[in-house]
Structures are given as C-alpha cells and as structure tokens.
Short mmCIF file of N, CA and C in Angstrom, two decimals:
data_model
loop_
_atom_site.label_atom_id
_atom_site.label_comp_id
_atom_site.label_asym_id
_atom_site.label_seq_id
_atom_site.Cartn_x
_atom_site.Cartn_y
_atom_site.Cartn_z
N UNK T 206 -144.25 64.47 81.63
CA UNK T 206 -144.93 63.82 82.74
C UNK T 206 -146.33 64.38 82.91
N UNK T 207 -146.48 65.67 82.65
CA UNK T 207 -147.81 66.27 82.78
C UNK T 207 -148.79 65.63 81.79
N UNK T 208 -148.31 65.37 80.58
CA UNK T 208 -149.16 64.72 79.58
C UNK T 208 -149.55 63.32 80.00
N UNK T 209 -148.63 62.58 80.58
CA UNK T 209 -148.95 61.23 81.06
C UNK T 209 -149.96 61.29 82.20
N UNK T 210 -149.75 62.21 83.12
CA UNK T 210 -150.66 62.31 84.25
C UNK T 210 -152.07 62.68 83.80
N UNK T 211 -152.17 63.71 82.99
CA UNK T 211 -153.51 64.14 82.56
C UNK T 211 -154.13 63.14 81.58
N UNK T 212 -153.31 62.53 80.75
CA UNK T 212 -153.81 61.59 79.75
C UNK T 212 -154.26 60.26 80.30
N UNK T 213 -153.89 59.97 81.55
CA UNK T 213 -154.26 58.68 82.16
C UNK T 213 -155.07 58.85 83.45
N UNK T 214 -155.38 60.07 83.82
CA UNK T 214 -156.01 60.33 85.12
C UNK T 214 -157.29 59.52 85.32
N UNK T 215 -158.11 59.42 84.29
CA UNK T 215 -159.37 58.68 84.43
C UNK T 215 -159.13 57.20 84.71
N UNK T 216 -158.19 56.60 84.00
CA UNK T 216 -157.90 55.18 84.21
C UNK T 216 -157.21 54.95 85.55
N UNK T 217 -156.36 55.87 85.95
CA UNK T 217 -155.68 55.77 87.24
C UNK T 217 -156.70 55.80 88.37
N UNK T 218 -157.62 56.75 88.32
CA UNK T 218 -158.67 56.85 89.36
C UNK T 218 -159.53 55.58 89.39
N UNK T 219 -159.90 55.09 88.21
CA UNK T 219 -160.75 53.90 88.16
C UNK T 219 -160.04 52.69 88.78
N UNK T 220 -158.78 52.50 88.45
CA UNK T 220 -158.04 51.38 89.03
C UNK T 220 -157.89 51.55 90.54
N UNK T 221 -157.57 52.74 91.00
CA UNK T 221 -157.47 52.97 92.45
C UNK T 221 -158.79 52.67 93.16
N UNK T 222 -159.89 53.09 92.57
CA UNK T 222 -161.21 52.81 93.17
C UNK T 222 -161.45 51.30 93.25
N UNK T 223 -161.14 50.59 92.20
CA UNK T 223 -161.38 49.15 92.19
C UNK T 223 -160.49 48.42 93.19
N UNK T 224 -159.28 48.89 93.37
CA UNK T 224 -158.37 48.24 94.32
C UNK T 224 -158.70 48.62 95.75
N UNK T 225 -159.21 49.81 95.97
CA UNK T 225 -159.48 50.29 97.33
C UNK T 225 -160.61 49.51 98.00
N UNK T 226 -161.58 49.06 97.26
CA UNK T 226 -162.72 48.38 97.85
C UNK T 226 -162.46 46.93 98.22
N UNK T 227 -161.32 46.40 97.83
CA UNK T 227 -161.03 44.99 98.07
C UNK T 227 -160.33 44.79 99.40
N UNK T 228 -160.37 43.56 99.87
CA UNK T 228 -159.69 43.20 101.11
C UNK T 228 -158.26 42.75 100.86
N UNK T 229 -157.74 43.05 99.70
CA UNK T 229 -156.45 42.50 99.28
C UNK T 229 -155.27 42.96 100.13
N UNK T 230 -155.42 43.96 100.95
CA UNK T 230 -154.30 44.41 101.77
C UNK T 230 -154.52 44.20 103.26
N UNK T 231 -155.64 43.56 103.62
CA UNK T 231 -155.90 43.30 105.04
C UNK T 231 -156.18 41.83 105.33
N UNK T 232 -156.33 41.02 104.30
CA UNK T 232 -156.51 39.57 104.45
C UNK T 232 -155.34 38.90 103.74
N UNK T 233 -154.58 38.11 104.48
CA UNK T 233 -153.34 37.54 103.96
C UNK T 233 -153.53 36.81 102.64
N UNK T 234 -154.54 35.97 102.53
CA UNK T 234 -154.75 35.20 101.30
C UNK T 234 -155.01 36.13 100.11
N UNK T 235 -155.74 37.20 100.34
CA UNK T 235 -156.04 38.17 99.28
C UNK T 235 -154.77 38.93 98.87
N UNK T 236 -153.95 39.23 99.86
CA UNK T 236 -152.68 39.91 99.58
C UNK T 236 -151.77 39.02 98.74
N UNK T 237 -151.68 37.74 99.09
CA UNK T 237 -150.86 36.80 98.33
C UNK T 237 -151.39 36.70 96.90
N UNK T 238 -152.70 36.64 96.74
CA UNK T 238 -153.31 36.60 95.41
C UNK T 238 -152.97 37.87 94.62
N UNK T 239 -153.01 39.00 95.28
CA UNK T 239 -152.67 40.28 94.63
C UNK T 239 -151.22 40.26 94.15
N UNK T 240 -150.30 39.83 95.00
CA UNK T 240 -148.89 39.75 94.61
C UNK T 240 -148.69 38.79 93.44
N UNK T 241 -149.38 37.66 93.48
CA UNK T 241 -149.26 36.68 92.39
C UNK T 241 -149.73 37.29 91.07
N UNK T 242 -150.82 38.03 91.12
CA UNK T 242 -151.32 38.68 89.89
C UNK T 242 -150.32 39.74 89.41
N UNK T 243 -149.77 40.52 90.33
CA UNK T 243 -148.76 41.51 89.94
C UNK T 243 -147.56 40.84 89.30
N UNK T 244 -147.13 39.72 89.86
CA UNK T 244 -145.98 39.02 89.31
C UNK T 244 -146.23 38.57 87.87
N UNK T 245 -147.46 38.17 87.58
CA UNK T 245 -147.76 37.75 86.20
C UNK T 245 -147.66 38.92 85.23
N UNK T 246 -147.78 40.12 85.73
CA UNK T 246 -147.68 41.32 84.90
C UNK T 246 -146.25 41.85 84.85
N UNK T 247 -145.63 42.02 86.02
CA UNK T 247 -144.30 42.61 86.07
C UNK T 247 -143.25 41.76 85.38
N UNK T 248 -143.31 40.45 85.54
CA UNK T 248 -142.30 39.59 84.92
C UNK T 248 -142.20 39.80 83.42
N UNK T 249 -143.29 39.59 82.69
CA UNK T 249 -143.21 39.80 81.25
C UNK T 249 -143.02 41.27 80.86
N UNK T 250 -143.57 42.19 81.63
CA UNK T 250 -143.40 43.61 81.30
C UNK T 250 -141.93 43.99 81.36
N UNK T 251 -141.27 43.63 82.44
CA UNK T 251 -139.86 43.97 82.56
C UNK T 251 -139.02 43.29 81.49
N UNK T 252 -139.34 42.05 81.17
CA UNK T 252 -138.60 41.33 80.13
C UNK T 252 -138.88 41.90 78.74
N UNK T 253 -140.15 42.10 78.42
CA UNK T 253 -140.53 42.53 77.07
C UNK T 253 -140.14 43.98 76.77
N UNK T 254 -140.16 44.83 77.77
CA UNK T 254 -139.88 46.25 77.55
C UNK T 254 -138.42 46.61 77.78
N UNK T 255 -137.63 45.68 78.28
CA UNK T 255 -136.24 45.97 78.67
C UNK T 255 -135.41 46.54 77.52
N UNK T 256 -135.54 45.99 76.33
CA UNK T 256 -134.70 46.46 75.22
C UNK T 256 -134.98 47.92 74.88
N UNK T 257 -136.16 48.41 75.18
CA UNK T 257 -136.50 49.81 74.94
C UNK T 257 -136.17 50.70 76.14
N UNK T 258 -136.16 50.10 77.34
CA UNK T 258 -135.93 50.90 78.55
C UNK T 258 -134.46 51.04 78.92
N UNK T 259 -133.65 50.01 78.68
CA UNK T 259 -132.23 50.13 79.02
C UNK T 259 -131.56 51.33 78.38
N UNK T 260 -131.84 51.64 77.11
CA UNK T 260 -131.17 52.81 76.51
C UNK T 260 -131.58 54.16 77.11
N UNK T 261 -132.73 54.23 77.76
CA UNK T 261 -133.22 55.52 78.26
C UNK T 261 -133.29 55.62 79.78
N UNK T 262 -133.16 54.50 80.47
CA UNK T 262 -133.15 54.49 81.94
C UNK T 262 -131.85 53.87 82.41
N UNK T 263 -130.89 54.70 82.79
CA UNK T 263 -129.60 54.15 83.20
C UNK T 263 -129.68 53.37 84.51
N UNK T 264 -130.81 53.44 85.19
CA UNK T 264 -130.99 52.70 86.45
C UNK T 264 -132.13 51.67 86.33
N UNK T 265 -132.36 51.19 85.12
CA UNK T 265 -133.48 50.25 84.90
C UNK T 265 -133.37 49.03 85.82
N UNK T 266 -132.18 48.48 85.99
CA UNK T 266 -132.05 47.30 86.85
C UNK T 266 -132.53 47.58 88.27
N UNK T 267 -132.26 48.77 88.79
CA UNK T 267 -132.70 49.12 90.14
C UNK T 267 -134.22 49.29 90.22
N UNK T 268 -134.86 49.48 89.08
CA UNK T 268 -136.31 49.70 89.03
C UNK T 268 -137.10 48.41 88.82
N UNK T 269 -136.45 47.34 88.55
CA UNK T 269 -137.14 46.07 88.29
C UNK T 269 -137.70 45.52 89.61
N UNK T 270 -138.95 45.09 89.57
CA UNK T 270 -139.62 44.66 90.81
C UNK T 270 -140.09 43.20 90.79
N UNK T 271 -139.93 42.53 89.65
CA UNK T 271 -140.38 41.15 89.56
C UNK T 271 -139.70 40.28 90.62
N UNK T 272 -138.40 40.45 90.81
CA UNK T 272 -137.68 39.65 91.81
C UNK T 272 -138.22 39.91 93.22
N UNK T 273 -138.60 41.15 93.50
CA UNK T 273 -139.17 41.46 94.81
C UNK T 273 -140.52 40.77 94.99
N UNK T 274 -141.31 40.75 93.95
CA UNK T 274 -142.61 40.05 94.02
C UNK T 274 -142.39 38.56 94.26
N UNK T 275 -141.44 37.96 93.57
CA UNK T 275 -141.16 36.54 93.78
C UNK T 275 -140.66 36.28 95.20
N UNK T 276 -139.83 37.19 95.70
CA UNK T 276 -139.33 37.07 97.08
C UNK T 276 -140.49 37.09 98.08
N UNK T 277 -141.42 38.03 97.89
CA UNK T 277 -142.58 38.12 98.78
C UNK T 277 -143.45 36.88 98.67
N UNK T 278 -143.67 36.42 97.45
CA UNK T 278 -144.49 35.21 97.26
C UNK T 278 -143.84 34.00 97.91
N UNK T 279 -142.54 33.86 97.78
CA UNK T 279 -141.83 32.75 98.41
C UNK T 279 -141.99 32.81 99.93
N UNK T 280 -141.83 33.99 100.50
CA UNK T 280 -141.97 34.16 101.95
C UNK T 280 -143.39 33.80 102.41
N UNK T 281 -144.37 34.20 101.62
CA UNK T 281 -145.78 34.02 102.00
C UNK T 281 -146.37 32.69 101.54
N UNK T 282 -145.60 31.89 100.83
CA UNK T 282 -146.09 30.60 100.38
C UNK T 282 -146.96 30.66 99.13
N UNK T 283 -146.84 31.73 98.37
CA UNK T 283 -147.59 31.87 97.12
C UNK T 283 -146.71 31.50 95.95
N UNK T 284 -147.28 31.56 94.77
CA UNK T 284 -146.49 31.27 93.58
C UNK T 284 -146.96 32.12 92.40
N UNK T 285 -146.06 32.30 91.45
CA UNK T 285 -146.38 33.06 90.25
C UNK T 285 -147.15 32.15 89.29
N UNK T 286 -147.88 32.77 88.41
CA UNK T 286 -148.70 32.04 87.44
C UNK T 286 -148.24 32.37 86.03
N UNK T 287 -149.05 31.96 85.07
CA UNK T 287 -148.76 32.25 83.67
C UNK T 287 -148.75 33.76 83.45
N UNK T 288 -148.05 34.18 82.43
CA UNK T 288 -147.91 35.60 82.13
C UNK T 288 -149.24 36.23 81.73
N UNK T 289 -149.43 37.47 82.16
CA UNK T 289 -150.61 38.25 81.80
C UNK T 289 -150.46 38.82 80.39
N UNK T 290 -151.58 39.25 79.82
CA UNK T 290 -151.57 39.95 78.53
C UNK T 290 -150.99 41.34 78.72
N UNK T 291 -150.04 41.69 77.89
CA UNK T 291 -149.43 43.01 77.96
C UNK T 291 -149.73 43.79 76.69
N UNK T 292 -149.83 45.10 76.82
CA UNK T 292 -149.94 45.89 75.60
C UNK T 292 -148.57 45.91 74.90
N UNK T 293 -148.56 45.89 73.59
CA UNK T 293 -147.27 45.94 72.90
C UNK T 293 -146.66 47.33 72.96
N UNK T 294 -145.35 47.39 72.98
CA UNK T 294 -144.64 48.66 72.84
C UNK T 294 -143.65 48.48 71.68
N UNK T 295 -143.40 49.56 70.96
CA UNK T 295 -142.54 49.44 69.79
C UNK T 295 -141.39 50.45 69.77
N UNK T 296 -141.27 51.24 70.82
CA UNK T 296 -140.15 52.17 70.91
C UNK T 296 -139.99 52.63 72.36
N UNK T 297 -138.96 53.41 72.61
CA UNK T 297 -138.66 53.84 73.98
C UNK T 297 -139.73 54.76 74.55
N UNK T 298 -140.32 55.61 73.73
CA UNK T 298 -141.36 56.51 74.24
C UNK T 298 -142.55 55.70 74.74
N UNK T 299 -142.99 54.73 73.96
CA UNK T 299 -144.10 53.87 74.39
C UNK T 299 -143.72 53.07 75.63
N UNK T 300 -142.49 52.56 75.66
CA UNK T 300 -142.05 51.78 76.82
C UNK T 300 -142.01 52.66 78.08
N UNK T 301 -141.57 53.89 77.95
CA UNK T 301 -141.58 54.80 79.09
C UNK T 301 -143.00 55.07 79.56
N UNK T 302 -143.92 55.24 78.63
CA UNK T 302 -145.32 55.44 79.00
C UNK T 302 -145.88 54.24 79.72
N UNK T 303 -145.60 53.05 79.20
CA UNK T 303 -146.08 51.83 79.84
C UNK T 303 -145.45 51.67 81.23
N UNK T 304 -144.16 51.93 81.31
CA UNK T 304 -143.45 51.77 82.58
C UNK T 304 -143.87 52.82 83.60
N UNK T 305 -144.37 53.95 83.13
CA UNK T 305 -144.91 55.01 84.01
C UNK T 305 -145.95 54.42 84.96
N UNK T 306 -146.76 53.52 84.46
CA UNK T 306 -147.80 52.90 85.29
C UNK T 306 -147.16 52.08 86.40
N UNK T 307 -146.16 51.30 86.07
CA UNK T 307 -145.50 50.45 87.07
C UNK T 307 -144.69 51.28 88.06
N UNK T 308 -144.02 52.29 87.56
CA UNK T 308 -143.25 53.16 88.46
C UNK T 308 -144.18 53.94 89.39
N UNK T 309 -145.31 54.37 88.88
CA UNK T 309 -146.27 55.11 89.71
C UNK T 309 -146.78 54.28 90.88
N UNK T 310 -146.80 52.97 90.69
CA UNK T 310 -147.27 52.09 91.77
C UNK T 310 -146.35 52.16 92.99
N UNK T 311 -145.11 52.58 92.80
CA UNK T 311 -144.21 52.68 93.96
C UNK T 311 -144.65 53.78 94.92
N UNK T 312 -145.29 54.82 94.37
CA UNK T 312 -145.78 55.89 95.25
C UNK T 312 -146.93 55.38 96.12
N UNK T 313 -147.88 54.68 95.51
CA UNK T 313 -148.98 54.09 96.27
C UNK T 313 -148.51 53.00 97.22
N UNK T 314 -147.42 52.36 96.84
CA UNK T 314 -146.86 51.31 97.69
C UNK T 314 -146.46 51.81 99.07
N UNK T 315 -146.05 53.05 99.16
CA UNK T 315 -145.68 53.63 100.45
C UNK T 315 -146.86 53.61 101.42
N UNK T 316 -148.02 54.01 100.95
CA UNK T 316 -149.23 53.99 101.78
C UNK T 316 -149.65 52.56 102.08
N UNK T 317 -149.65 51.71 101.05
CA UNK T 317 -150.08 50.33 101.25
C UNK T 317 -149.14 49.56 102.18
N UNK T 318 -147.88 49.92 102.18
CA UNK T 318 -146.93 49.27 103.09
C UNK T 318 -147.36 49.46 104.54
N UNK T 319 -147.78 50.66 104.90
CA UNK T 319 -148.22 50.88 106.28
C UNK T 319 -149.46 50.06 106.61
N UNK T 320 -150.36 49.90 105.64
CA UNK T 320 -151.56 49.08 105.86
C UNK T 320 -151.16 47.63 106.07
N UNK T 321 -150.31 47.11 105.21
CA UNK T 321 -149.88 45.71 105.29
C UNK T 321 -149.08 45.45 106.56
N UNK T 322 -148.29 46.41 106.97
CA UNK T 322 -147.54 46.27 108.23
C UNK T 322 -148.52 46.17 109.40
N UNK T 323 -149.48 47.07 109.43
CA UNK T 323 -150.42 47.13 110.54
C UNK T 323 -151.39 45.95 110.55
N UNK T 324 -151.96 45.64 109.39
CA UNK T 324 -153.01 44.62 109.33
C UNK T 324 -152.49 43.19 109.21
N UNK T 325 -151.35 43.01 108.54
CA UNK T 325 -150.85 41.66 108.28
C UNK T 325 -149.55 41.34 109.00
N UNK T 326 -148.95 42.34 109.64
CA UNK T 326 -147.71 42.11 110.37
C UNK T 326 -146.51 41.85 109.47
N UNK T 327 -146.56 42.32 108.23
CA UNK T 327 -145.47 42.12 107.29
C UNK T 327 -144.63 43.40 107.21
N UNK T 328 -143.41 43.26 106.70
CA UNK T 328 -142.55 44.43 106.52
C UNK T 328 -141.66 44.22 105.30
N UNK T 329 -140.78 45.16 105.06
CA UNK T 329 -139.93 45.12 103.86
C UNK T 329 -139.10 43.84 103.77
N UNK T 330 -138.72 43.28 104.89
CA UNK T 330 -137.91 42.06 104.89
C UNK T 330 -138.75 40.79 104.95
N UNK T 331 -140.03 40.95 105.21
CA UNK T 331 -140.89 39.79 105.43
C UNK T 331 -142.22 39.95 104.70
N UNK T 332 -142.21 39.70 103.39
CA UNK T 332 -143.44 39.65 102.62
C UNK T 332 -143.92 40.95 102.01
N UNK T 333 -143.21 42.05 102.23
CA UNK T 333 -143.65 43.33 101.67
C UNK T 333 -142.50 44.09 101.00
N UNK T 334 -141.53 43.36 100.46
CA UNK T 334 -140.40 44.03 99.81
C UNK T 334 -140.83 44.78 98.55
N UNK T 335 -141.83 44.27 97.85
CA UNK T 335 -142.33 44.97 96.66
C UNK T 335 -142.89 46.34 97.04
N UNK T 336 -143.73 46.38 98.06
CA UNK T 336 -144.33 47.66 98.48
C UNK T 336 -143.27 48.64 98.99
N UNK T 337 -142.20 48.13 99.54
CA UNK T 337 -141.14 48.97 100.11
C UNK T 337 -139.98 49.15 99.14
N UNK T 338 -140.20 48.90 97.87
CA UNK T 338 -139.13 48.76 96.89
C UNK T 338 -138.05 49.83 96.92
N UNK T 339 -138.37 51.07 97.04
CA UNK T 339 -137.36 52.12 97.04
C UNK T 339 -137.12 52.70 98.42
N UNK T 340 -137.84 52.22 99.40
CA UNK T 340 -137.65 52.73 100.76
C UNK T 340 -137.78 54.24 100.82
N UNK T 341 -136.86 54.87 101.50
CA UNK T 341 -136.89 56.32 101.68
C UNK T 341 -136.57 57.08 100.38
N UNK T 342 -136.11 56.38 99.35
CA UNK T 342 -135.73 57.04 98.10
C UNK T 342 -136.85 57.06 97.06
N UNK T 343 -138.08 56.72 97.45
CA UNK T 343 -139.16 56.62 96.47
C UNK T 343 -139.40 57.95 95.75
N UNK T 344 -139.40 59.05 96.42
CA UNK T 344 -139.64 60.35 95.77
C UNK T 344 -138.49 60.71 94.83
N UNK T 345 -137.28 60.44 95.26
CA UNK T 345 -136.11 60.71 94.43
C UNK T 345 -136.14 59.84 93.17
N UNK T 346 -136.49 58.56 93.31
CA UNK T 346 -136.57 57.67 92.15
C UNK T 346 -137.67 58.12 91.19
N UNK T 347 -138.79 58.57 91.73
CA UNK T 347 -139.89 59.06 90.89
C UNK T 347 -139.43 60.31 90.13
N UNK T 348 -138.74 61.21 90.81
CA UNK T 348 -138.26 62.43 90.17
C UNK T 348 -137.26 62.10 89.06
N UNK T 349 -136.36 61.16 89.30
CA UNK T 349 -135.40 60.76 88.26
C UNK T 349 -136.11 60.12 87.08
N UNK T 350 -137.13 59.31 87.36
CA UNK T 350 -137.89 58.72 86.27
C UNK T 350 -138.55 59.83 85.44
N UNK T 351 -139.14 60.79 86.11
CA UNK T 351 -139.77 61.90 85.42
C UNK T 351 -138.79 62.67 84.54
N UNK T 352 -137.58 62.86 85.02
CA UNK T 352 -136.56 63.54 84.22
C UNK T 352 -136.24 62.76 82.96
N UNK T 353 -136.18 61.43 83.09
CA UNK T 353 -135.90 60.60 81.92
C UNK T 353 -137.05 60.64 80.92
N UNK T 354 -138.27 60.61 81.42
CA UNK T 354 -139.43 60.73 80.52
C UNK T 354 -139.38 62.06 79.79
N UNK T 355 -139.15 63.13 80.51
CA UNK T 355 -139.08 64.46 79.90
C UNK T 355 -137.97 64.54 78.85
N UNK T 356 -136.84 63.92 79.12
CA UNK T 356 -135.71 63.97 78.20
C UNK T 356 -135.97 63.18 76.91
N UNK T 357 -136.75 62.12 77.01
CA UNK T 357 -136.93 61.23 75.86
C UNK T 357 -138.29 61.35 75.18
N UNK T 358 -139.18 62.08 75.75
CA UNK T 358 -140.51 62.30 75.15
C UNK T 358 -140.73 63.79 74.96
N UNK T 359 -139.94 64.38 74.12
CA UNK T 359 -139.98 65.83 73.93
C UNK T 359 -140.99 66.28 72.90
N UNK T 360 -141.09 65.54 71.80
CA UNK T 360 -142.00 66.01 70.75
C UNK T 360 -143.40 65.42 70.95
N UNK T 361 -144.35 66.04 70.31
CA UNK T 361 -145.76 65.66 70.48
C UNK T 361 -146.02 64.21 70.10
N UNK T 362 -145.38 63.72 69.05
CA UNK T 362 -145.59 62.33 68.62
C UNK T 362 -145.13 61.35 69.70
N UNK T 363 -143.99 61.63 70.32
CA UNK T 363 -143.49 60.77 71.39
C UNK T 363 -144.42 60.82 72.60
N UNK T 364 -144.92 61.99 72.91
CA UNK T 364 -145.84 62.13 74.05
C UNK T 364 -147.11 61.32 73.79
N UNK T 365 -147.63 61.41 72.58
CA UNK T 365 -148.84 60.65 72.23
C UNK T 365 -148.58 59.15 72.34
N UNK T 366 -147.44 58.68 71.86
CA UNK T 366 -147.12 57.24 71.97
C UNK T 366 -147.00 56.83 73.44
N UNK T 367 -146.38 57.68 74.25
CA UNK T 367 -146.23 57.37 75.68
C UNK T 367 -147.59 57.33 76.37
N UNK T 368 -148.44 58.29 76.11
CA UNK T 368 -149.77 58.32 76.74
C UNK T 368 -150.60 57.13 76.29
N UNK T 369 -150.59 56.82 75.01
CA UNK T 369 -151.36 55.67 74.52
C UNK T 369 -150.88 54.37 75.16
N UNK T 370 -149.58 54.21 75.29
CA UNK T 370 -149.04 53.00 75.93
C UNK T 370 -149.40 52.96 77.41
N UNK T 371 -149.36 54.10 78.07
CA UNK T 371 -149.72 54.15 79.49
C UNK T 371 -151.19 53.79 79.67
N UNK T 372 -152.04 54.31 78.82
CA UNK T 372 -153.48 54.00 78.91
C UNK T 372 -153.71 52.50 78.69
N UNK T 373 -153.04 51.95 77.70
CA UNK T 373 -153.18 50.51 77.43
C UNK T 373 -152.66 49.69 78.60
N UNK T 374 -151.61 50.17 79.24
CA UNK T 374 -151.03 49.45 80.39
C UNK T 374 -151.95 49.54 81.60
N UNK T 375 -152.52 50.70 81.86
CA UNK T 375 -153.51 50.80 82.94
C UNK T 375 -154.66 49.81 82.72
N UNK T 376 -155.17 49.75 81.51
CA UNK T 376 -156.29 48.85 81.21
C UNK T 376 -155.89 47.39 81.37
N UNK T 377 -154.71 47.04 80.89
CA UNK T 377 -154.24 45.66 81.01
C UNK T 377 -153.98 45.28 82.47
N UNK T 378 -153.41 46.21 83.23
CA UNK T 378 -153.15 45.94 84.64
C UNK T 378 -154.47 45.79 85.41
N UNK T 379 -155.43 46.62 85.08
CA UNK T 379 -156.75 46.50 85.71
C UNK T 379 -157.36 45.14 85.39
N UNK T 380 -157.28 44.71 84.14
CA UNK T 380 -157.79 43.38 83.78
C UNK T 380 -157.10 42.29 84.58
N UNK T 381 -155.79 42.42 84.75
CA UNK T 381 -155.00 41.43 85.48
C UNK T 381 -155.38 41.40 86.96
N UNK T 382 -155.51 42.56 87.58
CA UNK T 382 -155.72 42.64 89.02
C UNK T 382 -157.18 42.52 89.45
N UNK T 383 -158.08 42.84 88.57
CA UNK T 383 -159.47 42.97 88.98
C UNK T 383 -160.41 41.98 88.30
N UNK T 384 -159.91 40.79 88.00
CA UNK T 384 -160.79 39.75 87.49
C UNK T 384 -161.81 39.43 88.56
N UNK T 385 -162.86 38.72 88.19
CA UNK T 385 -163.95 38.41 89.11
C UNK T 385 -163.46 37.78 90.40
N UNK T 386 -162.45 36.91 90.32
CA UNK T 386 -162.00 36.22 91.53
C UNK T 386 -161.04 37.05 92.37
N UNK T 387 -160.67 38.24 91.89
CA UNK T 387 -159.71 39.06 92.65
C UNK T 387 -160.34 39.71 93.86
#
C-alpha cells in the first residue's frame, strides 16, 4: 500500500485539485453530471476487472459501486452514458492497483457526503448512496482492502504492475471526470 500511495501521490493530488474547484458537489445539476461520469467509469471497471479481483478480494461484491451510482442517478433523474476508456489490466496485481483508485474514493466520499447533505439536501437513502457506500465501516473496508493488496502484491514486479495500473487509472478517471464540460 505504501508503494501505491507514494507511486500515485502526484496524480492523486492533481485530481483532487481539479475536483475541488468545481461546483459539482453544491449545484444539483453538476452533481448529477459527476455521478453520470463516474457511472461510465465504474460500470466497465467493475465488469472488466472482476475476473482478476474475485480471486483476491473475497468481498468484491460488497465493494462494487456501479449499482449505487445507478440508484443515485435514478433518484436524481440522471442517466448513465457510454462507457469510459479504461486502462487495461492483465493480472490480479494490476487489477488491485487499478481498483485502489476506486476504493480510495470511498475515503473522500465521507467528506463529500457531508457537503452534499448540507448543500443539496441529499443523504445515503436519497441520491448519495455512492458517497455513503460503506457508511461507518469505511475505515475497516479500507484496511481490509490494504491487507489484500499487501498479501497479493508482495514482490517488486507485482508492486510495479499495481502502481503502473493505479497511475493509468488515475489518469483515465481524471480524463473522464474533468473534460471541458465537467
């Protein structure tokens, strides 16, 4: 996990900066657009990476968030679009690295949930189920994910594949979320 964190810190900071300046969490239409863009990423990511993640994440089904995004979009009157471009993964180490980016979003979701609740009047049951995905168990789920990464990315080659996939995923997610119209 330390290798993933240090190996992606620059891209993580850049994406956070780009998302922080937007009105996407205080203007309903922008929030719906943000969820729709996330859905275009999460849907194919969860489907395409599943064959590599099921063998190494015994709780992969509990970690899937595409259905939550669709639930929020349905509640808010939005819709999903065509699938986003995803970086390819070819083994479990790369899939864990790529999924690290999506799992990490659950930590930020805790903060964003309070913003969306306050500014948009939404909550976990009404338009913000994605942000509230693990509820009070977010830290425990993150710790379990970290344990799985550590167990399956032990050698240097696996760590390099995981970091490269995470970097590619950060870049692809940034492209998806931060297009000119976002």
